Coordinates of C-alpha atoms and ligand atoms in Angstrom, one line a residue:
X1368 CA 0.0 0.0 0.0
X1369 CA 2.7 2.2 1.1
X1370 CA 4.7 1.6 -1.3
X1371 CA 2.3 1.7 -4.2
X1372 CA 1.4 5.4 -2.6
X1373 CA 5.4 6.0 -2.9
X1374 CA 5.4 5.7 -6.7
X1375 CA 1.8 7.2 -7.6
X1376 CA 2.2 10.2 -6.1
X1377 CA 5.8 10.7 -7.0
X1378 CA 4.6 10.0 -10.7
X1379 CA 1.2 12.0 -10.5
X1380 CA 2.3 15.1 -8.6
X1381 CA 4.9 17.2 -9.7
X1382 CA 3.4 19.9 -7.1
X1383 CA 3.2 18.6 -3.5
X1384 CA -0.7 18.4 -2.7
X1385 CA -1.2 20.5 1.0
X1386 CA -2.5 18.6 3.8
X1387 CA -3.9 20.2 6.7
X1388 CA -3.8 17.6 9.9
X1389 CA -6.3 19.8 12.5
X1390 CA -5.2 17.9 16.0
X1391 CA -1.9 15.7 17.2
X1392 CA -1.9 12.0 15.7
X1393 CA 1.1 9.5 15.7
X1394 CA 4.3 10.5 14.5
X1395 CA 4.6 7.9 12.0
X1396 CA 1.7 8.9 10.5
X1397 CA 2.8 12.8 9.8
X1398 CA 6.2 11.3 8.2
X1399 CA 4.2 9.2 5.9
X1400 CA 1.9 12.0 4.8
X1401 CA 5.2 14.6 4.7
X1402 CA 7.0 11.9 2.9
X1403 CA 4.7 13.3 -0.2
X1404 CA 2.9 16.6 0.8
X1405 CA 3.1 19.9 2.3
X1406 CA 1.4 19.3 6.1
X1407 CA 0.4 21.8 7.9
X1408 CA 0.2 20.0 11.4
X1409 CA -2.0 21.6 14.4
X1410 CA 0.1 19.5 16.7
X1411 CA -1.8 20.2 19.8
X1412 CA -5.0 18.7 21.4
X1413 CA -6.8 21.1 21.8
X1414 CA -7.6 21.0 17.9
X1415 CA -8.6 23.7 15.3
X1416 CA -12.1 26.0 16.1
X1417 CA -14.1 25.8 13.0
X1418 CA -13.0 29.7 11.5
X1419 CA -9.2 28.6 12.3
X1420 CA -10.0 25.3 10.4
X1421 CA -11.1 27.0 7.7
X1422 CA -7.9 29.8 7.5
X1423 CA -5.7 26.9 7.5
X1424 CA -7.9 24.6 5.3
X1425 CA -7.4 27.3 2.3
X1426 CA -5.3 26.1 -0.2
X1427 CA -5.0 22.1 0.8
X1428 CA -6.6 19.4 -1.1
X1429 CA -6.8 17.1 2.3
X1430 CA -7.7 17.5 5.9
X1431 CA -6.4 14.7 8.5
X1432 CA -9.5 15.1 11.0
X1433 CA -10.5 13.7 14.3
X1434 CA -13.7 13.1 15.6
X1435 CA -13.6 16.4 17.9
X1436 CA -13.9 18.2 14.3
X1437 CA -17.1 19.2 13.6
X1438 CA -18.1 19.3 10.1
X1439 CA -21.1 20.9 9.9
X1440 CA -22.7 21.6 6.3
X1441 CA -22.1 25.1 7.3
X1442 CA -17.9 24.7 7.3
X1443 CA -18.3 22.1 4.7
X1444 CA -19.8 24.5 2.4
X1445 CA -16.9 27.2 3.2
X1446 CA -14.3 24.4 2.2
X1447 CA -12.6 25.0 -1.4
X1448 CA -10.6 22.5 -2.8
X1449 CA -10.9 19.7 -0.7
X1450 CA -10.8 16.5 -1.9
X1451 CA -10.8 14.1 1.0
X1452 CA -11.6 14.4 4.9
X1453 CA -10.1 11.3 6.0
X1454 CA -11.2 11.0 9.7
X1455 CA -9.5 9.2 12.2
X1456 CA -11.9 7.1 14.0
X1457 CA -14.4 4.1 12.5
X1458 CA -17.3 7.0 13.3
X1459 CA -18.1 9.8 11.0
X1460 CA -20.9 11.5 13.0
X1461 CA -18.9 14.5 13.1
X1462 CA -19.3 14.7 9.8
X1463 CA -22.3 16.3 7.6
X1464 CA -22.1 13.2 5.3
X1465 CA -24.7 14.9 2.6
X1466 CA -23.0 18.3 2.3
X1467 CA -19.6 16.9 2.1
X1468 CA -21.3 14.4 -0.4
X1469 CA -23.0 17.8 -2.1
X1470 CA -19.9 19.3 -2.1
X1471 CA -18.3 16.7 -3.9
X1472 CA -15.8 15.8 -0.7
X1473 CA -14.9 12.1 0.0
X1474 CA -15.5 11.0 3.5
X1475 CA -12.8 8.2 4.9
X1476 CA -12.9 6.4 7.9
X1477 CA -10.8 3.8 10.1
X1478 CA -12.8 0.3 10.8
X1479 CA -12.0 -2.8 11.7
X1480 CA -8.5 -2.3 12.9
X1481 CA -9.9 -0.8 16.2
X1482 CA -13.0 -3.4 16.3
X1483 CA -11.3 -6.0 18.9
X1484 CA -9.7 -3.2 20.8
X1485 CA -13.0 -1.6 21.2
X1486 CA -14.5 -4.4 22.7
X1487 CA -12.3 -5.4 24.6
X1488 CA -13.1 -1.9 26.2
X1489 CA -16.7 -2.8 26.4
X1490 CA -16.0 -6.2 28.0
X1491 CA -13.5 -4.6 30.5
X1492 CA -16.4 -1.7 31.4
X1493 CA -19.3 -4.9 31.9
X1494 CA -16.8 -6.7 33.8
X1495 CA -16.1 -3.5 36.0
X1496 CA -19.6 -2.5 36.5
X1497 CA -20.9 -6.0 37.3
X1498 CA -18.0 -6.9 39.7
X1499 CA -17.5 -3.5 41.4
X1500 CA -13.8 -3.5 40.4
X1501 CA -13.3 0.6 40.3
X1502 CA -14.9 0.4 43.6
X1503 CA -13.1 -2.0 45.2
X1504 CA -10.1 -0.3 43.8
X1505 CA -11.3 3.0 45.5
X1506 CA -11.8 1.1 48.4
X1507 CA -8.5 -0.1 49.2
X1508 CA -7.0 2.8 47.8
X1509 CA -8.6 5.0 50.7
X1510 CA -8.0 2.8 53.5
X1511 CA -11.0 1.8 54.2
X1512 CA -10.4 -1.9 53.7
X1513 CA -10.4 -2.8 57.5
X1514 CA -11.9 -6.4 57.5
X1515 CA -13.6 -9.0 55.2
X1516 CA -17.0 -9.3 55.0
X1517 CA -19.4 -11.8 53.7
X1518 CA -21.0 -9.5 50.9
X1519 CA -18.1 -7.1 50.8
X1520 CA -18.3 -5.0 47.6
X1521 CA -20.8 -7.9 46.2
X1522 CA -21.4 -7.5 42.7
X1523 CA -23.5 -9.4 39.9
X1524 CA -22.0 -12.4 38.3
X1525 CA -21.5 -12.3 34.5
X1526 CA -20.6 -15.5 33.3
X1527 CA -24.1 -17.5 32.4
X1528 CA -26.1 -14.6 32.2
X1529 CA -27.7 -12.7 29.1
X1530 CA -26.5 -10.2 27.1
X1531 CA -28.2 -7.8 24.6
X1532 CA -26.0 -6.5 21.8
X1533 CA -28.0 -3.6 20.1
X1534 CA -26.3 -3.3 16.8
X1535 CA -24.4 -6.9 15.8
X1536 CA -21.8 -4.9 13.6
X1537 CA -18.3 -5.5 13.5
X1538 CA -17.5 -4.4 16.9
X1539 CA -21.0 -6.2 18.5
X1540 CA -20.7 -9.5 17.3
X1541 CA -16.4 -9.0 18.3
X1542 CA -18.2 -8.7 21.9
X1543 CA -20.5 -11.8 21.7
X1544 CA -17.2 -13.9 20.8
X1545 CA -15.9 -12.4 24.3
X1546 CA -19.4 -13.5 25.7
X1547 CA -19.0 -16.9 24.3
X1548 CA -15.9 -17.6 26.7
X1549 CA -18.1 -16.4 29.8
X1550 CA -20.8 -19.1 28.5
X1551 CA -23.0 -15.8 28.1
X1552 CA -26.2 -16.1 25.8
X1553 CA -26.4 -14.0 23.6
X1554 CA -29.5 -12.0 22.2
X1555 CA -28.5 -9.0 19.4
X1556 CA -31.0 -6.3 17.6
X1557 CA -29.9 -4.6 14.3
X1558 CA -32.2 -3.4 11.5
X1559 CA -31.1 -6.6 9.4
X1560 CA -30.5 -9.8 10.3
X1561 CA -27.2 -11.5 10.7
X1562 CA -26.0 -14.6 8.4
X1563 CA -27.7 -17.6 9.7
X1564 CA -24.0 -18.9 10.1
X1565 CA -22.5 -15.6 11.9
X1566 CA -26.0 -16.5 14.5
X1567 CA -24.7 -20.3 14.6
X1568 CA -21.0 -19.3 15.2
X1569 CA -22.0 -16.9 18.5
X1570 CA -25.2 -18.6 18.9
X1571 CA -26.7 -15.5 18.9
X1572 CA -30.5 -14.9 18.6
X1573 CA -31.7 -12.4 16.6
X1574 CA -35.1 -10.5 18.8
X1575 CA -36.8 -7.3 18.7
X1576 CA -34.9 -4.4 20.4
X1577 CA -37.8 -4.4 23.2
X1578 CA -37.3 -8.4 23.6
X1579 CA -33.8 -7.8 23.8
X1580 CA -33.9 -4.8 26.6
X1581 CA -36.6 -6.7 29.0
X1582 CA -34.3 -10.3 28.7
X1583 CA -30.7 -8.8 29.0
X1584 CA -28.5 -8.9 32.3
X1585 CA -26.2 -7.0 30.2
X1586 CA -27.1 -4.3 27.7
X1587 CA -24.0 -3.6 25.4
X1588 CA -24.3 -0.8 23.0
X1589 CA -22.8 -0.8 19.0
X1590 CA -24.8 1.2 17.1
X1591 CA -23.6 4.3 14.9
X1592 CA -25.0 7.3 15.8
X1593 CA -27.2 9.1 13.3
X1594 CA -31.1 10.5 13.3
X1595 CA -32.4 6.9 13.8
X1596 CA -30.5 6.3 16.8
X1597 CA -30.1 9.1 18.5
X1598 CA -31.6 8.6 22.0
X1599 CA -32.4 5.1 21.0
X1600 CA -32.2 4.4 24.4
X1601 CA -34.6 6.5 26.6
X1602 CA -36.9 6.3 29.7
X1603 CA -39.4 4.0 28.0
X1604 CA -36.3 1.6 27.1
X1605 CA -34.6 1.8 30.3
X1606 CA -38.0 1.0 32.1
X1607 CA -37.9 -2.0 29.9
X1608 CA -34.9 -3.4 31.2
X1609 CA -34.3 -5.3 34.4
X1610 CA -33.7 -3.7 37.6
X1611 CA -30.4 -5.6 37.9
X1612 CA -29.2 -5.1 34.1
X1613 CA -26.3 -3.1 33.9
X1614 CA -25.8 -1.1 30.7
X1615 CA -23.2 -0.3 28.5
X1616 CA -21.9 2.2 26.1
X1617 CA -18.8 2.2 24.0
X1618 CA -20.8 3.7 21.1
X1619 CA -21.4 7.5 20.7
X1620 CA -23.4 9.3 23.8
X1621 CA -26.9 10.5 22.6
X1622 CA -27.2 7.2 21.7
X1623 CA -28.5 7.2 24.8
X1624 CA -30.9 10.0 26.6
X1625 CA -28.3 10.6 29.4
X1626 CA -30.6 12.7 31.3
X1627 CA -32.9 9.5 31.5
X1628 CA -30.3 7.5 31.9
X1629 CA -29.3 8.9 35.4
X1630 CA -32.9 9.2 36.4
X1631 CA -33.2 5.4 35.9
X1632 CA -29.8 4.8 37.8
X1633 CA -31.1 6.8 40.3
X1634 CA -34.6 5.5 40.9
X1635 CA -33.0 2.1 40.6
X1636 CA -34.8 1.1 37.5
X1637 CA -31.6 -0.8 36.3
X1638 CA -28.4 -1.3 38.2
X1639 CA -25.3 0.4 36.5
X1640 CA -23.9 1.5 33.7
X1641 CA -20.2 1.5 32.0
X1642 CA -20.1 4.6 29.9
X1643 CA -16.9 5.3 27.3
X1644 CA -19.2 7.8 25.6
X1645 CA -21.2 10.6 26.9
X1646 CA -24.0 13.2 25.4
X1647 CA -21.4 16.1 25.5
X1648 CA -18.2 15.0 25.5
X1649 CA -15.7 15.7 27.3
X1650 CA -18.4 17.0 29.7
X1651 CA -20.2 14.4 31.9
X1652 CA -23.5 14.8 33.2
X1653 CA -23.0 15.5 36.9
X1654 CA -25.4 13.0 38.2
X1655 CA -23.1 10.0 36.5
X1656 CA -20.5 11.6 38.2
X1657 CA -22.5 10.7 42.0
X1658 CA -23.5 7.4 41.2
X1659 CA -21.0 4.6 42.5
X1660 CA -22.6 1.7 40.3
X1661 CA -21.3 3.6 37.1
X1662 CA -18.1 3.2 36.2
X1663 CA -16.9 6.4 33.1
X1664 CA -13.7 6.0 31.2
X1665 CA -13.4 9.1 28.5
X1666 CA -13.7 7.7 25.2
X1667 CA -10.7 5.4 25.1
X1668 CA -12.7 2.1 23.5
X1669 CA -9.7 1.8 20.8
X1670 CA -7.6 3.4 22.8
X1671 CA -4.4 1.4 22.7
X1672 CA -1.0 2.0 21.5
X1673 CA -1.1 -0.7 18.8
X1674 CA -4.7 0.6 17.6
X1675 CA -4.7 4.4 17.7
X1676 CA -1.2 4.0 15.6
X1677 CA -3.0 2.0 13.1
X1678 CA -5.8 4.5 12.7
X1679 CA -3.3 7.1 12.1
X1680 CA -1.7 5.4 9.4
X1681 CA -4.8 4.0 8.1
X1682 CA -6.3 7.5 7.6
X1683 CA -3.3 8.6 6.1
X1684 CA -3.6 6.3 3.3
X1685 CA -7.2 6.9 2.9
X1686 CA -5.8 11.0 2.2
X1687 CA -2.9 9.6 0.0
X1688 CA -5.2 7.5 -2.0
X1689 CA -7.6 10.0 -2.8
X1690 CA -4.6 12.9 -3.8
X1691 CA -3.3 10.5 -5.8
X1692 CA -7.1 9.8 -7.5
X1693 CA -7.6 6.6 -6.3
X1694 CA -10.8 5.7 -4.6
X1695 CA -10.0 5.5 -0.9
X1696 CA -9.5 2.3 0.4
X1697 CA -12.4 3.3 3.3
X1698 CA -14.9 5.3 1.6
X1699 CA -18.3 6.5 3.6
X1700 CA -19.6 8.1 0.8
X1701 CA -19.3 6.3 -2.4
X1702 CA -22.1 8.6 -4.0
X1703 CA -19.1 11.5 -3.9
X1704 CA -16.8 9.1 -5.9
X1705 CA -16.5 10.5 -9.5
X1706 CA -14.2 7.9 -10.8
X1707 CA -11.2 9.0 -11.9
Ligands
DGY1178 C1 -14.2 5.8 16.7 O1 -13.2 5.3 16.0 O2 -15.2 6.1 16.2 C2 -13.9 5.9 18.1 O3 -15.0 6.4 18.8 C3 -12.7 6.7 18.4 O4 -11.7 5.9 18.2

């Protein structure tokens, strides 16, 4: 891949196409894209506010974004010359897919290389929730550990019960084969149903989303976030579920109606929650932040070393690909694709 980017844009390019990378990504990844274009590299956190975005944006053909980038149809329809926003993350909700489609502006993305990390996460945040691990933790931690007690810090066993995966995508049905080796069964929702053999190979059954929340110990959420899913999950949903189900979201937050959400934890309608994701990231909703039986992590579900770099690289080849006039290996918006 590298390599073939090496000699097509050597051969295509006599003048360096401009890149504009808006927030810090791996190093490897800015030599790759520097290694055949001007970059203009935002190397901070803190990112790009959408008029500085679209100052520096002037004059590149690419734009290396993250999902703190918001492209609204708004900045999209400011944007002149740009060919590709290749977006670091397997999500694009950040993205006004029709304008940039409109506009004529491929939209890349990152999957699969981040969909056992991810749920790895999501297993990690069930296990925690269910067996009180940040708690216990805590516990010791602060001293307060004085003596052992019969139902010290007892939490909900996991293996044997039943979990719910709403959304049996890549990264859902990676969590059922986690569930498998807990002896979990497994129940899923999506719009369409899975392969009868990808259902044999997680004995997975396929049931309603309203089956699924009042029969679920464990609630695990894998859904992209658009208009159908946003606040998928509300009060009426979390009053379907079982006052001992614990829920979890490695997702995108207003999948869920985190305002319900904490009433429900509250009132004791279900019994915790493992959040990666919140409504208004990276602010939390101040009631999660009271409640002992949820345990919040701050959006790290492919957060490992191994993964992030891969994502980086990944979305630089998706930006090299489409300089060069090659389809992008990870298209989102094929309708923009004009051949070349
Ligand atoms: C994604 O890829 O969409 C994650 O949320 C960030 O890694």
């Amino acid at each position: 891949m590298i390599v073939r980017a090496e000699v097509a844009v050597a051969q295509l390019h006599s003048v360096r196409p401009s890149v504009l990378v808006t927030k810090r990504i791996f190093p490897e990844a800015i030599e790759l894209l520097e290694r055949y274009c001007e970059v203009d590299y935002e190397a901070t956190d803190d990112g790009l506010p959408a008029e500085q975005l679209l100052r520096r944006a002037r004059g590149k053909q690419a734009i290396v974004s993250q999902l703190t980038d918001k492209f609204t149809a708004d900045v999209i329809n400011q944007l002149q010359g740009i060919r590709v926003i290749a977006n670091v993350a397997v999500g694009y909700d950040n993205v006004d897919l029709d304008a940039a489609t409109r506009a004529g502006i491929l939209v890349t993305n990152t999957p699969d290389v981040l969909t056992d990390t991810t749920a790895d996460l999501a297993f990690g945040l069930l296990l925690a929730a269910a067996r009180r691990i940040v708690e216990g933790h805590q516990f010791v931690h602060s001293g307060q550990w004085k003596n052992w007690a019969i139902d010290l810090l007892a939490g909900y066993d996991v293996h044997h019960k039943t979990l719910g995966i709403v959304g049996f995508g890549r990264i859902g049905r990676a969590v059922a084969r986690r569930a498998l080796g807990f002896s979990m069964q497994i129940l899923y929702y999506d719009l369409e149903r899975a392969p009868a053999e990808v259902e044999q190979e997680l004995d997975a059954r396929y049931v309603s989303l309203e089956e699924l929340l009042r029969n679920s110990d464990f609630v695990s959420i894998h859904v992209p976030l658009n208009s159908n899913t946003r606040h998928l999950i509300g009060a009426r949903e979390l009053g379907l579920m079982k006052p001992t189900a614990i829920l979890i979201n490695t997702a995108r937050g207003p999948v869920i109606d985190e305002e319900a959400l904490v009433r429900a934890l509250r009132e004791g309608i279900i019994a915790g929650a493992g959040l990666d994701v919140f409504e208004n990231e990276p602010r939390v909703h101040p009631g999660l932040l009271e409640l002992r039986q949820v345990v919040l992590t701050p959006h790290i579900g492919s957060a490992s070393i191994e993964t992030r770099r891969k994502m980086c690289l990944m979305a630089v080849e998706n930006a090299l690909a489409a300089l060069r006039g090659e389809r992008p290996p990870n298209l989102v918006n094929p309708e923009a694709w004009k051949g070349n």
